[in-house]
Amino acid sequence: MCEKNEIVENPVGDQADGTQSDGQPAVPAMTTIERAEMLLEQDAAIRARVDGGASLEEAIDPSNKEFGPLAHPEQVQMRVAKRAMMLRDGINPYPVEVGVTHTIEQVRQAYDGRLEAGQETEDVVGVAGRVLFLRNAGGLCFVQLSAGDGTTIQGMISKKEIGADSLKRFKQLVDLGDHLYLHGRVIASKTGELSVFADEWRIAAKALQPLPALHKELNDDTRTRKPYLGMIADERVRNMVRNRSKAVASLRRTFDGHDFIEVETPMLQTVHGGAAARPFTTHMNAFDIDLYMRIAPELFLKRCLVGGIDRVFEINRDFRNEGVDATHAPEFTMVEAYQAYGNYDTIGQLTKELVQRTAMDVFGSLKVTLLDGTEYDFGGEWRTISMYDSLSEALGEQIVPNGGPDAPGTSVEHLGAIADKLGVERDDVENHGKLVEHLWEHFYEDKLYEPVFVRDFPVETSPLVKSHRSKPGVVEKWDLYVRGFELATGYSELNDPVVQRERFVAQAKDALAGDAEAMDIDEDFLEALGVGMPPAGGMGMGIDRLLIALTGATIRETITFPLVKPLNLQ
């Protein structure tokens, strides 16, 4: 077990003789503070040697004899030395501004396809971007600058234009990954490449860490742990960030078109509720109380309905202390919306519109191309199926909902026996509804490829949903399945405070019996319901899952900065 903040970079293990199992010297463990101080000492030593007149090669220690294996690698040392050289010569490696007059995209839009090979203009621009390609040879150097959106332009740095000394300094100081400013005329090279023929150059920000090999695909671990490298090196990562932003903007436009108001609800809550999920806990020092991180905004958005905000939505961050896989993350983004005098039918139509308009706004079509090259169609009519009817069909026997003492339905014992026979995993705390859902998921969950609404769930698993108007033992709830996973859920919302209290009590008893996902009794919410909440339809949809549905990515690929376990935790 490692102490807190300890860095362990010895994957092969130490031996009794002080070496690793591969024969190399053992790597010492260091706290984060110790290593940070050691790196600062190395930076200062390199700068002192540069200030003393040492060349770049003389300023660095490739073998790290002085500072050890956890110090800067040789490439980083060289860039630190170049930074020191700039400071010595009175050049700021990180200036406040450099005089940009045009974006790379603006230059492209103005001149692409309008210049013949070798044609020059007298139009002068100042552009800046990250150096992704560099060829230093003779009296003419070539550099490729990339804007944040991936748009590139070539820079040409000529000895005749900027002088021998400036060209020498360019070759000496500029590295791949640096942010570089070029001022000069817009021309087309002899090969027809749109270029800026520089009469001035400046480093806008010196990169001390080298870029990954841009001609190779980043591995998943690097792309996940260092998403900023993915944004630089991988067009798909950049596109995901932009498409996510477009999707959220589209959802807001659709809600606005239906007169919904966006609100914000608390992330820190004294009672966790709004979904069946295991919460994260934290402690508030000022009040000396334990709090829960929000698992859903539902109970607060319903308070808005009580208060007279009849159409309300929130795009919110939620936290669930559960498993992690291709469609689940501990921290995720969800949209929830509630409409007074609606029900699960009307909110289902709204959800379909939200998904379809997002597809159109992001990709321009209801037929989207997934990452594996296949097409998926969000158009047409979306199918609906009944949970109980479809389960009965799969089992070849009628499964009857639990309608109460006078109509108990299919027994827990019989459902449990079916689950055991099929090898379906069972919960520690079971009831009729949980077993029905587990059995249904066994047959259908990953097999519903086309968009389909699965309707009418067991009452035991849906404590916030209104009972079905004509079917005892079920509630007016649907789950929307797309490509084999649940994308969204919708309810006819329960607004009877007496029934809601009964449901909360049943949940609280499940929690006492060991159900970590069961809700607690929220008396403040019950009091709000007592003031009177109108009949309403409500829906919730994961933004991350919407991007999964639209692109075929995993949830980690849709989240810009996914949570990952630190490498130094053993």
Short mmCIF file of C-alpha atoms in Angstrom, two decimals, residues 79 104 108 129-137 140-147 150-157 170-171 174-180 182 189 191 193-195 211-215 232-233:
data_model
loop_
_atom_site.label_atom_id
_atom_site.label_comp_id
_atom_site.label_asym_id
_atom_site.label_seq_id
_atom_site.Cartn_x
_atom_site.Cartn_y
_atom_site.Cartn_z
CA ARG A 79 13.28 22.30 -24.63
CA ILE A 104 -5.67 30.30 -40.41
CA ARG A 108 -7.82 29.57 -46.20
CA GLY A 129 -0.85 28.02 -34.75
CA ARG A 130 0.77 24.90 -33.39
CA VAL A 131 3.78 23.53 -35.29
CA LEU A 132 2.88 20.07 -36.60
CA PHE A 133 5.57 19.75 -39.27
CA LEU A 134 9.03 21.26 -39.51
CA ARG A 135 11.71 20.96 -42.20
CA ASN A 136 14.88 22.91 -41.59
CA ALA A 137 17.18 22.71 -44.58
CA LEU A 140 14.53 27.98 -46.78
CA CYS A 141 12.60 26.31 -43.97
CA PHE A 142 9.07 24.97 -44.11
CA VAL A 143 6.65 24.73 -41.22
CA GLN A 144 3.03 23.60 -40.97
CA LEU A 145 0.86 25.52 -38.54
CA SER A 146 -2.41 24.07 -37.27
CA ALA A 147 -5.34 25.96 -35.76
CA GLY A 150 -7.35 21.29 -37.41
CA THR A 151 -7.13 23.81 -40.25
CA THR A 152 -3.51 24.08 -41.42
CA ILE A 153 -1.34 26.42 -43.43
CA GLN A 154 2.26 26.30 -44.56
CA GLY A 155 4.82 28.83 -43.43
CA MET A 156 7.98 29.56 -45.42
CA ILE A 157 10.98 31.11 -43.64
CA PHE A 170 14.54 29.74 -35.90
CA LYS A 171 16.33 26.45 -36.54
CA VAL A 174 11.53 26.12 -32.79
CA ASP A 175 10.25 22.58 -32.06
CA LEU A 176 7.25 20.50 -33.03
CA GLY A 177 4.38 21.44 -30.73
CA ASP A 178 5.38 25.07 -30.25
CA HIS A 179 2.81 27.77 -30.90
CA LEU A 180 4.36 29.94 -33.62
CA LEU A 182 4.27 34.24 -38.61
CA SER A 189 4.54 27.78 -53.21
CA THR A 191 4.03 23.15 -55.64
CA GLU A 193 0.64 25.01 -51.41
CA LEU A 194 -1.03 28.07 -49.85
CA SER A 195 1.65 29.64 -47.66
CA LEU A 211 4.06 15.70 -29.13
CA PRO A 212 3.24 12.04 -29.79
CA ALA A 213 4.07 10.68 -33.23
CA LEU A 214 1.37 12.28 -35.37
CA HIS A 215 1.63 9.65 -38.11
CA ILE A 232 -4.09 17.75 -31.23
CA ALA A 233 -3.39 14.45 -32.94
#
